[in-house]
């Protein structure tokens, strides 16, 4: 029997599959499509997603191939309301939005998954799951033949209309937006104003609705507008004429001379009531669907996969309890709720056709969003850097820091430089300790005994200096302060281990608080 079945080879299923293989868990992905779409649904990868993708044991090409969009500009007709600059900050490498086609991302992830020993069965449509005394009997159709196979765990990464979700009767609560969205990938030949649409993202608000322009590389621009239409035109010339007139109606005339791809969709805003039933789990669009405003769907889904993978791996290896799935739901549902609140409010603000509301909106954006602190807060939310998890209720140490993001810090150990994310790739917690010698590490790891199945040690001579980027000032000279940092496999701080007299005992306590089953 295979351990895990992932239903759906979208970005979320493939990220989860690659991570599970990386952590030594056998898994199969079943995908109903025979081949990948030639067009891309999503483009925007936000900074935290790009950062987390570095936890994969594979280079999926985002750094080298993505178009980096460092600024989003918001206009009311021609008047600039605000600029969001996704530059650098003290603890980030780059906060730019990475414009990277979803189909390319999926193809890179598929290569990574297969090179880690993962198996994808394409043209395979799952339609029924039966509960068995030991696992699940999954029924699927492959080339008109009905087949069945048993699995211990099933993860539904099968998108907005998830069959897995329906089969376990999980409700998805929400509603459809009243507007449809037209999405088109176009070449813009000319524009009435000197908008730098090849470099920056632009959103234009007007009483006719909104239009978003986003560079996607090779001289193409993704255009998203809200529309009453429910269909696309039959010919390219009809679509070109419609797009040009809709852009004109929104306050700027552009001449579009090439449409590579165009689609109209009605979008929902919804969230599931729970993320799992026994050992059937959901992730990605199967759990939450957002307005395209803010480009959050793909990002939230990929981050679900990072949150779930290490928990599922510990659970499967009998190193963690089933409460890990409850923790996954607790953390990720709270994030999805916040993302939905943000995208719903942005959506309603952007599509309003009421002149009075538009006036108030423009006034508020000009006055409030222009403030650096408000602007920075919005950037942190959109980029995913604002995500922080509640520490476990019974956590004894480091509550102040637990749940905060930690970036891909390079630490020095004597003459060597080591990367935190490299150390996290095994799917274990990493204990970062101040020190100068690799020798210390071997001795400490040995002293941890069986706990080394959960924890990897990293020695850092520049520990306090680097740590303070994420936790605020930390000084080795502070009396009584000589904490060790415990980092979760998905690069969030687990806590601080302070009781050095019995490091093993302190670690055991903290890991138990994270629902690890560490008793020898
Ligand atoms: C036009 C458009 C633009 C978007 N732009 C952005 C953006 O810029 N930024 C952003 O963050 N998000 C964006 N999104 C949202 C983003 O595309 C989704 O959030 C993302 O695709 C979700 O990934 P997923 O893996 O959860 O689901 P999906 O990508 O939907 O993948 C699900 C997979 O499951 C397969 N499947 C379904 N049922 C079965 C079955 N019964 N058996 C086997 N396989 C099955 C499907 O074939 C599919 O391959 C956009 C969406 C659209 C439609």
Coordinates of C-alpha atoms and ligand atoms in Angstrom, one line a residue:
X1 CA 0.0 0.0 0.0
X2 CA 1.3 3.5 -0.9
X3 CA 1.3 5.9 2.0
X4 CA -0.1 9.1 0.5
X5 CA -2.3 9.8 -2.5
X6 CA -2.4 13.4 -3.6
X7 CA -5.4 14.2 -5.9
X8 CA -4.5 17.0 -8.4
X9 CA -1.2 17.9 -10.0
X10 CA -1.7 21.7 -9.7
X11 CA 0.9 23.8 -7.9
X12 CA -0.3 22.8 -4.5
X13 CA -0.4 19.1 -5.1
X14 CA 3.1 19.1 -6.7
X15 CA 4.6 21.3 -4.0
X16 CA 3.2 19.0 -1.3
X17 CA 4.4 15.9 -3.2
X18 CA 7.9 17.2 -3.7
X19 CA 8.2 18.0 0.0
X20 CA 6.8 14.6 1.1
X21 CA 9.3 12.8 -1.1
X22 CA 12.1 15.1 0.2
X23 CA 11.1 14.0 3.7
X24 CA 11.2 10.3 2.8
X25 CA 7.4 9.7 2.4
X26 CA 6.2 7.7 -0.5
X27 CA 3.5 9.4 -2.5
X28 CA 1.5 9.2 -5.7
X29 CA -0.2 12.1 -7.5
X30 CA -3.3 11.4 -9.6
X31 CA -4.2 14.1 -12.2
X32 CA -7.3 14.0 -14.3
X33 CA -5.7 16.1 -17.1
X34 CA -3.6 14.4 -19.7
X35 CA -1.5 17.4 -20.4
X36 CA -0.8 20.8 -18.9
X37 CA -2.7 24.0 -20.0
X38 CA -0.7 26.0 -22.4
X39 CA -1.9 29.3 -20.8
X40 CA -1.2 30.3 -17.3
X41 CA -3.8 30.9 -14.7
X42 CA -1.8 32.7 -12.0
X43 CA 1.3 34.8 -12.5
X44 CA 2.1 36.6 -9.2
X45 CA 4.3 34.8 -6.7
X46 CA 4.6 36.9 -3.6
X47 CA 7.8 37.3 -1.7
X48 CA 7.1 34.8 1.2
X49 CA 6.2 32.1 -1.4
X50 CA 9.4 32.7 -3.3
X51 CA 11.3 32.5 -0.1
X52 CA 9.6 29.3 1.0
X53 CA 10.2 27.6 -2.4
X54 CA 13.9 27.7 -1.4
X55 CA 13.0 25.0 1.2
X56 CA 12.6 22.6 -1.8
X57 CA 15.6 20.5 -2.6
X58 CA 15.4 21.7 -6.2
X59 CA 15.9 24.9 -8.1
X60 CA 12.6 25.6 -9.8
X61 CA 13.9 28.6 -11.7
X62 CA 11.9 31.4 -10.1
X63 CA 15.0 33.5 -9.2
X64 CA 16.4 33.2 -12.7
X65 CA 13.3 33.4 -14.9
X66 CA 10.7 35.5 -13.1
X67 CA 10.0 39.1 -14.0
X68 CA 10.5 41.1 -10.8
X69 CA 7.8 43.7 -10.4
X70 CA 8.9 46.1 -7.7
X71 CA 6.1 48.6 -7.8
X72 CA 2.3 48.5 -8.0
X73 CA 0.6 51.8 -8.8
X74 CA -3.0 52.7 -8.1
X75 CA -4.8 55.3 -10.2
X76 CA -8.2 56.8 -10.1
X77 CA -8.6 57.4 -13.8
X78 CA -5.3 59.1 -14.7
X79 CA -4.6 60.4 -11.2
X80 CA -2.0 58.5 -9.2
X81 CA -3.5 57.6 -5.8
X82 CA -0.7 55.5 -4.3
X83 CA 2.5 53.6 -5.1
X84 CA 3.5 50.4 -3.3
X85 CA 7.2 49.7 -3.5
X86 CA 8.1 46.1 -2.9
X87 CA 11.8 46.9 -2.3
X88 CA 14.1 45.4 0.3
X89 CA 13.8 45.6 4.0
X90 CA 16.3 44.6 6.7
X91 CA 15.2 41.0 6.9
X92 CA 14.2 40.3 3.3
X93 CA 16.2 39.5 0.3
X94 CA 13.7 40.9 -2.1
X95 CA 10.0 41.8 -1.6
X96 CA 9.2 42.1 -5.4
X97 CA 6.3 40.3 -6.8
X98 CA 7.7 37.6 -9.0
X99 CA 5.8 37.3 -12.3
X100 CA 6.2 33.6 -13.1
X101 CA 3.7 31.6 -15.2
X102 CA 1.8 29.0 -13.2
X103 CA 2.1 26.5 -16.0
X104 CA 5.9 26.9 -16.0
X105 CA 6.0 26.6 -12.2
X106 CA 3.9 23.4 -12.4
X107 CA 6.2 21.9 -15.0
X108 CA 9.3 22.7 -12.8
X109 CA 7.6 21.3 -9.7
X110 CA 6.7 18.2 -11.7
X111 CA 10.4 17.7 -12.6
X112 CA 11.4 18.2 -9.0
X113 CA 8.7 15.8 -7.7
X114 CA 9.7 13.0 -10.2
X115 CA 13.4 13.5 -9.6
X116 CA 12.7 12.9 -5.9
X117 CA 11.1 9.5 -6.8
X118 CA 7.4 10.8 -6.9
X119 CA 5.0 9.2 -9.3
X120 CA 2.4 11.1 -11.3
X121 CA -0.5 9.2 -13.0
X122 CA -2.0 11.6 -15.6
X123 CA -5.4 11.1 -17.2
X124 CA -6.5 9.6 -14.0
X125 CA -9.8 10.9 -12.5
X126 CA -10.6 10.1 -8.9
X127 CA -14.4 9.7 -8.4
X128 CA -14.9 7.7 -5.2
X129 CA -13.2 7.1 -1.9
X130 CA -14.3 4.2 0.5
X131 CA -13.3 4.1 4.1
X132 CA -11.6 0.7 4.9
X133 CA -10.5 -0.7 8.2
X134 CA -6.9 0.3 7.4
X135 CA -6.9 3.2 5.0
X136 CA -8.9 4.2 2.0
X137 CA -9.9 2.4 -1.2
X138 CA -9.7 5.1 -3.9
X139 CA -11.6 4.5 -7.2
X140 CA -10.5 6.2 -10.3
X141 CA -11.0 6.2 -14.1
X142 CA -8.0 5.7 -16.3
X143 CA -8.5 5.4 -20.1
X144 CA -12.2 4.5 -19.6
X145 CA -11.3 1.7 -17.2
X146 CA -12.3 1.8 -13.6
X147 CA -9.6 0.9 -11.1
X148 CA -9.0 1.0 -7.4
X149 CA -6.0 1.3 -5.1
X150 CA -5.5 1.6 -1.3
X151 CA -3.8 4.5 0.5
X152 CA -3.2 5.4 4.1
X153 CA -3.8 9.1 3.5
X154 CA -5.6 11.1 0.8
X155 CA -4.9 14.8 0.2
X156 CA -7.3 16.7 -2.0
X157 CA -5.4 19.3 -3.9
X158 CA -8.0 19.1 -6.6
X159 CA -8.9 22.8 -6.9
X160 CA -12.0 24.9 -6.5
X161 CA -14.5 22.1 -7.4
X162 CA -12.7 19.5 -5.3
X163 CA -14.2 16.0 -5.6
X164 CA -12.4 15.0 -2.4
X165 CA -14.1 17.8 -0.5
X166 CA -17.5 16.7 -1.8
X167 CA -16.9 13.0 -1.0
X168 CA -16.1 13.8 2.6
X169 CA -19.0 16.2 2.9
X170 CA -17.0 19.3 3.8
X171 CA -19.0 22.5 3.2
X172 CA -17.4 25.4 1.4
X173 CA -19.1 28.5 2.6
X174 CA -19.1 31.7 0.6
X175 CA -20.7 33.3 -2.4
X176 CA -20.0 34.3 -6.0
X177 CA -19.0 37.9 -6.7
X178 CA -21.6 39.7 -8.8
X179 CA -19.0 40.7 -11.4
X180 CA -17.2 38.4 -13.8
X181 CA -13.5 38.8 -14.5
X182 CA -12.0 39.0 -17.9
X183 CA -8.4 37.9 -18.0
X184 CA -6.3 38.4 -21.1
X185 CA -2.6 38.2 -21.9
X186 CA -1.9 40.9 -24.5
X187 CA 0.7 42.9 -26.3
X188 CA 0.1 46.6 -25.8
X189 CA 1.2 48.6 -28.7
X190 CA 0.7 52.0 -27.3
X191 CA -0.9 53.8 -24.4
X192 CA -2.2 57.3 -23.9
X193 CA 0.0 58.1 -20.9
X194 CA 3.5 57.2 -20.2
X195 CA 2.6 54.3 -18.0
X196 CA 5.6 52.0 -17.6
X197 CA 3.4 48.9 -18.0
X198 CA 6.4 46.7 -18.9
X199 CA 8.0 47.3 -15.5
X200 CA 5.4 48.1 -12.9
X201 CA 1.9 46.7 -12.1
X202 CA -0.9 49.2 -12.6
X203 CA -4.5 49.2 -11.3
X204 CA -6.9 51.8 -12.7
X205 CA -10.1 52.5 -10.8
X206 CA -13.1 54.3 -12.4
X207 CA -16.9 54.4 -12.3
X208 CA -16.8 51.9 -15.1
X209 CA -15.0 49.3 -13.0
X210 CA -11.4 48.4 -12.5
X211 CA -8.5 47.3 -14.7
X212 CA -5.3 45.7 -13.6
X213 CA -2.2 45.6 -15.9
X214 CA 0.7 43.3 -14.8
X215 CA 3.9 42.6 -16.7
X216 CA 4.3 38.9 -17.5
X217 CA 7.5 39.0 -19.6
X218 CA 8.3 38.7 -23.4
X219 CA 6.5 42.1 -23.9
X220 CA 3.2 40.7 -22.8
X221 CA 0.9 42.2 -20.2
X222 CA -1.8 40.4 -18.1
X223 CA -5.0 42.5 -18.2
X224 CA -7.8 41.8 -15.7
X225 CA -11.0 43.8 -15.8
X226 CA -14.4 43.3 -14.2
X227 CA -17.1 42.8 -16.7
X228 CA -20.8 41.9 -17.1
X229 CA -19.9 39.6 -20.0
X230 CA -20.2 35.9 -19.5
X231 CA -18.4 34.8 -22.6
X232 CA -15.4 35.8 -24.8
X233 CA -15.8 36.9 -28.4
X234 CA -15.7 34.5 -31.3
X235 CA -12.9 36.2 -33.1
X236 CA -9.7 37.8 -32.1
X237 CA -10.8 41.1 -33.7
X238 CA -14.0 41.1 -31.6
X239 CA -11.9 40.5 -28.4
X240 CA -9.4 43.2 -29.4
X241 CA -12.2 45.8 -30.0
X242 CA -13.9 44.9 -26.8
X243 CA -10.7 45.1 -24.7
X244 CA -9.6 48.4 -26.3
X245 CA -13.1 50.0 -25.7
X246 CA -13.2 48.7 -22.1
X247 CA -9.8 50.2 -21.3
X248 CA -10.8 53.4 -22.9
X249 CA -14.0 53.5 -20.8
X250 CA -11.8 53.1 -17.7
X251 CA -10.0 56.3 -18.4
X252 CA -7.0 55.5 -20.6
X253 CA -6.7 54.6 -24.2
X254 CA -4.4 51.7 -25.0
X255 CA -3.9 50.0 -28.3
X256 CA -3.8 46.3 -27.9
X257 CA -2.7 44.5 -31.0
X258 CA -2.3 40.9 -29.9
X259 CA -4.2 38.7 -27.5
X260 CA -2.4 35.5 -26.7
X261 CA -5.0 34.2 -24.3
X262 CA -8.4 35.4 -23.0
X263 CA -10.9 34.0 -20.6
X264 CA -14.0 35.1 -18.7
X265 CA -14.7 33.6 -15.3
X266 CA -17.1 34.1 -12.4
X267 CA -15.1 34.0 -9.2
X268 CA -16.2 32.9 -5.7
X269 CA -15.0 33.9 -2.3
X270 CA -15.3 30.9 0.0
X271 CA -13.7 28.9 2.8
X272 CA -14.3 25.3 4.0
X273 CA -15.6 24.6 7.4
X274 CA -12.8 22.1 8.1
X275 CA -9.5 21.0 6.5
X276 CA -9.6 17.3 7.2
X277 CA -11.8 14.4 8.1
X278 CA -9.8 11.6 9.6
X279 CA -6.9 11.0 7.2
X280 CA -8.5 12.8 4.3
X281 CA -7.0 16.3 4.1
X282 CA -7.6 19.3 1.8
X283 CA -5.2 22.0 0.7
X284 CA -5.1 24.9 -1.8
X285 CA -8.2 26.0 -3.8
X286 CA -10.0 23.0 -2.4
X287 CA -10.1 24.9 0.9
X288 CA -10.2 28.6 -0.1
X289 CA -11.1 30.6 -3.1
X290 CA -10.3 34.3 -3.4
X291 CA -11.0 37.3 -5.6
X292 CA -8.2 37.7 -8.2
X293 CA -7.6 41.1 -6.7
X294 CA -4.3 40.9 -4.7
X295 CA -3.2 37.6 -6.4
X296 CA -3.4 35.5 -3.3
X297 CA -4.9 32.1 -4.3
X298 CA -1.8 30.3 -5.6
X299 CA 0.4 31.8 -2.8
X300 CA -2.0 30.8 0.0
X301 CA -2.3 27.3 -1.5
X302 CA 1.5 26.8 -1.8
X303 CA 2.0 27.9 1.8
X304 CA -0.7 25.4 2.9
X305 CA 1.5 22.7 1.3
X306 CA 4.6 23.8 3.3
X307 CA 2.6 23.9 6.5
X308 CA 1.1 20.5 6.0
X309 CA 4.1 18.5 4.5
X310 CA 6.3 18.3 7.6
X311 CA 3.3 17.6 9.9
X312 CA 2.1 14.8 7.6
X313 CA 5.6 13.3 7.4
X314 CA 6.0 13.2 11.2
X315 CA 2.6 11.7 11.5
X316 CA 3.2 9.0 8.9
X317 CA 6.6 8.1 10.5
X318 CA 4.8 7.7 13.8
X319 CA 6.9 10.6 15.2
X320 CA 3.9 12.9 15.7
X321 CA 0.3 12.6 16.9
X322 CA -2.9 13.0 14.9
X323 CA -3.3 16.4 16.5
X324 CA -0.8 17.7 13.9
X325 CA -3.7 17.7 11.4
X326 CA -5.7 19.8 13.7
X327 CA -2.8 22.2 14.1
X328 CA -2.6 22.4 10.3
X329 CA -6.2 23.4 10.1
X330 CA -6.0 25.8 13.0
X331 CA -3.0 27.7 11.5
X332 CA -3.9 27.7 7.8
X333 CA -7.7 28.3 8.2
X334 CA -6.9 31.4 10.2
X335 CA -4.5 32.6 7.5
X336 CA -7.1 31.9 4.8
X337 CA -9.8 33.8 6.8
X338 CA -7.5 36.9 7.0
X339 CA -6.6 36.6 3.3
X340 CA -10.3 36.4 2.3
X341 CA -11.1 39.4 4.5
X342 CA -8.3 41.4 2.8
X343 CA -9.2 40.4 -0.8
X344 CA -12.9 40.9 -0.2
X345 CA -12.3 44.4 1.1
X346 CA -9.9 45.2 -1.8
X347 CA -12.3 43.7 -4.3
X348 CA -15.3 45.7 -3.1
X349 CA -13.3 48.9 -3.0
X350 CA -12.0 48.4 -6.5
X351 CA -15.2 47.4 -8.3
X352 CA -17.5 50.0 -6.8
X353 CA -19.5 51.9 -9.5
X354 CA -21.0 54.3 -6.9
X355 CA -19.5 57.8 -7.4
X356 CA -19.9 58.7 -3.7
X357 CA -18.1 55.5 -2.5
X358 CA -15.4 56.0 -5.2
X359 CA -14.9 59.5 -3.9
X360 CA -14.5 58.3 -0.3
X361 CA -12.3 55.5 -1.4
X362 CA -10.0 57.8 -3.4
X363 CA -9.8 60.2 -0.5
X364 CA -9.0 57.5 2.0
X365 CA -6.3 55.9 -0.2
X366 CA -4.7 59.3 -0.8
X367 CA -4.6 60.2 2.8
X368 CA -4.1 56.9 4.5
X369 CA -2.3 54.7 2.1
X370 CA 0.2 57.4 1.4
X371 CA 1.5 57.1 4.9
X372 CA 4.6 55.0 4.9
X373 CA 3.5 52.9 7.9
X374 CA 0.1 52.0 6.3
X375 CA 1.7 51.3 2.9
X376 CA 4.4 49.1 4.5
X377 CA 1.7 47.2 6.5
X378 CA -0.2 46.5 3.3
X379 CA 3.0 45.3 1.5
X380 CA 3.7 43.0 4.4
X381 CA 0.2 41.5 4.1
X382 CA 0.3 41.1 0.4
X383 CA 3.8 39.6 0.3
X384 CA 2.9 37.1 3.0
X385 CA 5.6 38.3 5.4
X386 CA 2.9 39.4 7.9
X387 CA 1.9 35.8 8.4
X388 CA 2.7 34.6 11.9
X389 CA 1.2 31.7 13.8
X390 CA -0.2 31.5 17.3
X391 CA 2.2 29.6 19.5
X392 CA 0.8 26.4 21.1
X393 CA -1.2 27.3 24.2
X394 CA 1.1 25.3 26.5
X395 CA 4.4 26.5 25.0
X396 CA 6.8 27.1 27.9
X397 CA 9.6 29.1 26.3
X398 CA 9.9 31.8 23.7
X399 CA 6.2 32.7 23.3
X400 CA 7.2 36.2 22.3
X401 CA 9.0 34.8 19.2
X402 CA 7.1 31.6 18.4
X403 CA 5.2 31.5 15.1
X404 CA 7.2 34.4 13.5
X405 CA 8.7 33.9 10.1
X406 CA 12.4 33.4 9.8
X407 CA 14.2 34.1 6.5
X408 CA 16.9 32.2 4.8
X409 CA 19.7 33.4 7.1
X410 CA 23.3 32.5 6.3
X411 CA 25.2 31.7 9.5
X412 CA 29.0 31.5 9.9
X413 CA 30.5 28.5 11.7
X414 CA 34.2 29.3 11.9
X415 CA 35.3 29.8 8.3
X416 CA 32.2 28.0 6.8
X417 CA 28.9 29.7 5.9
X418 CA 25.7 27.7 6.3
X419 CA 22.3 28.4 5.1
X420 CA 19.3 27.9 7.5
X421 CA 16.9 26.7 4.7
X422 CA 19.5 24.1 3.5
X423 CA 19.4 22.7 7.1
X424 CA 15.6 22.7 7.1
X425 CA 15.3 20.7 3.9
X426 CA 15.3 17.4 5.7
X427 CA 12.0 18.2 7.3
X428 CA 13.4 18.3 10.8
X429 CA 13.3 21.1 13.4
X430 CA 16.6 23.0 13.4
X431 CA 18.2 24.1 16.7
X432 CA 20.4 27.1 16.1
X433 CA 23.0 27.5 18.8
X434 CA 25.7 30.2 19.3
X435 CA 29.2 28.8 19.0
X436 CA 32.2 28.7 16.8
X437 CA 33.1 25.1 16.1
X438 CA 31.6 22.3 14.0
X439 CA 33.0 20.0 16.7
X440 CA 30.5 21.3 19.2
X441 CA 27.7 20.3 16.8
X442 CA 28.7 16.6 16.7
X443 CA 28.9 16.4 20.4
X444 CA 25.6 18.1 20.9
X445 CA 23.8 16.0 18.4
X446 CA 25.2 12.9 20.1
X447 CA 24.0 14.2 23.4
X448 CA 20.4 14.6 22.0
X449 CA 20.2 10.8 21.4
X450 CA 16.9 9.8 19.8
X451 CA 15.8 13.4 19.6
X452 CA 18.1 13.7 16.6
X453 CA 15.2 12.1 14.6
X454 CA 13.4 15.4 15.1
X455 CA 16.1 17.9 15.5
X456 CA 19.2 19.0 13.5
X457 CA 21.8 21.2 15.1
X458 CA 23.3 24.3 13.4
X459 CA 26.1 26.2 15.1
X460 CA 26.4 29.9 14.4
X461 CA 29.1 32.3 15.5
X462 CA 27.0 35.3 14.3
X463 CA 23.9 34.0 15.9
X464 CA 22.7 37.1 17.9
X465 CA 23.3 39.6 15.2
X466 CA 21.3 37.6 12.6
X467 CA 18.6 36.5 15.0
X468 CA 17.8 40.1 16.0
X469 CA 16.6 40.8 12.4
X470 CA 13.6 38.7 13.2
X471 CA 13.2 39.0 16.9
X472 CA 14.4 42.5 17.7
X473 CA 17.7 43.2 19.6
X474 CA 19.2 40.2 21.3
X475 CA 22.5 40.5 23.1
X476 CA 24.7 37.7 24.3
X477 CA 25.8 40.1 27.0
X478 CA 22.3 40.4 28.5
X479 CA 22.5 38.8 31.9
X480 CA 21.1 35.3 31.9
X481 CA 20.4 35.5 28.2
X482 CA 21.8 32.6 26.2
X483 CA 18.9 31.2 24.3
X484 CA 18.9 28.7 21.5
X485 CA 16.5 29.1 18.7
X486 CA 14.3 26.2 17.5
X487 CA 13.0 26.6 14.0
X488 CA 10.1 24.6 12.4
X489 CA 10.6 22.8 9.1
X490 CA 8.5 25.5 7.3
X491 CA 10.8 28.3 8.6
X492 CA 8.7 29.7 11.4
X493 CA 10.2 30.1 14.9
X494 CA 9.1 27.2 17.2
X495 CA 10.4 28.8 20.3
X496 CA 13.5 29.5 22.4
X497 CA 15.2 26.7 24.4
X498 CA 16.6 28.3 27.5
X499 CA 17.3 25.5 30.0
X500 CA 20.8 24.6 29.0
X501 CA 21.4 22.5 32.1
X502 CA 19.2 19.9 30.5
X503 CA 19.0 20.7 26.9
X504 CA 17.5 17.3 26.0
X505 CA 14.7 17.7 28.5
X506 CA 13.9 21.2 27.4
X507 CA 13.8 20.1 23.7
X508 CA 11.6 17.1 24.5
X509 CA 9.1 19.4 26.3
X510 CA 9.0 21.8 23.4
X511 CA 8.6 19.2 20.8
X512 CA 5.8 17.6 22.8
X513 CA 4.1 21.0 22.8
X514 CA 4.2 20.8 19.0
X515 CA 2.5 17.4 19.2
X516 CA 5.6 15.3 18.4
X517 CA 5.7 11.9 20.0
X518 CA 9.2 12.0 21.3
X519 CA 9.2 9.7 24.3
X520 CA 12.0 7.1 23.8
Ligands
LIG1 C1 -7.3 33.3 -14.5 C2 -6.8 33.1 -13.2 C3 -5.7 34.0 -12.7 C4 -5.2 33.8 -11.5 N1 -4.2 34.6 -11.0 C5 -3.6 34.4 -9.8 C6 -2.5 35.1 -9.4 O1 -1.9 36.0 -10.1 N2 -1.9 34.9 -8.1 C7 -2.4 33.9 -7.3 O2 -1.9 33.7 -6.2 N3 -3.5 33.1 -7.7 C8 -4.1 33.4 -8.9 N4 -5.1 32.6 -9.4 C9 -5.6 31.5 -8.5 C10 -4.6 30.2 -8.7 O3 -4.6 29.9 -10.1 C11 -5.2 29.1 -7.9 O4 -5.3 29.5 -6.6 C12 -4.2 27.9 -8.0 O5 -4.2 27.3 -9.2 C13 -4.7 26.8 -6.9 O6 -3.8 25.7 -7.1 P1 -4.4 24.3 -6.6 O7 -3.2 23.4 -6.9 O8 -5.0 24.3 -5.3 O9 -5.6 24.0 -7.6 P2 -5.6 23.8 -9.2 O10 -4.5 24.7 -9.8 O11 -7.0 24.1 -9.7 O12 -5.2 22.3 -9.5 C14 -6.1 21.3 -9.2 C15 -5.7 20.1 -10.1 O13 -6.5 19.0 -9.7 C16 -7.0 18.3 -10.8 N5 -8.2 17.6 -10.5 C17 -9.4 18.1 -10.2 N6 -10.3 17.1 -10.0 C18 -9.6 15.9 -10.1 C19 -10.0 14.6 -10.0 N7 -11.3 14.2 -9.7 N8 -9.1 13.6 -10.1 C20 -7.8 13.9 -10.4 N9 -7.4 15.2 -10.6 C21 -8.3 16.2 -10.4 C22 -7.2 19.4 -11.9 O14 -7.1 18.9 -13.2 C23 -6.0 20.3 -11.6 O15 -4.8 20.0 -12.3 C24 -5.7 32.7 -10.6 C25 -6.7 31.9 -11.1 C26 -7.3 32.1 -12.4 C27 -8.4 31.2 -12.8

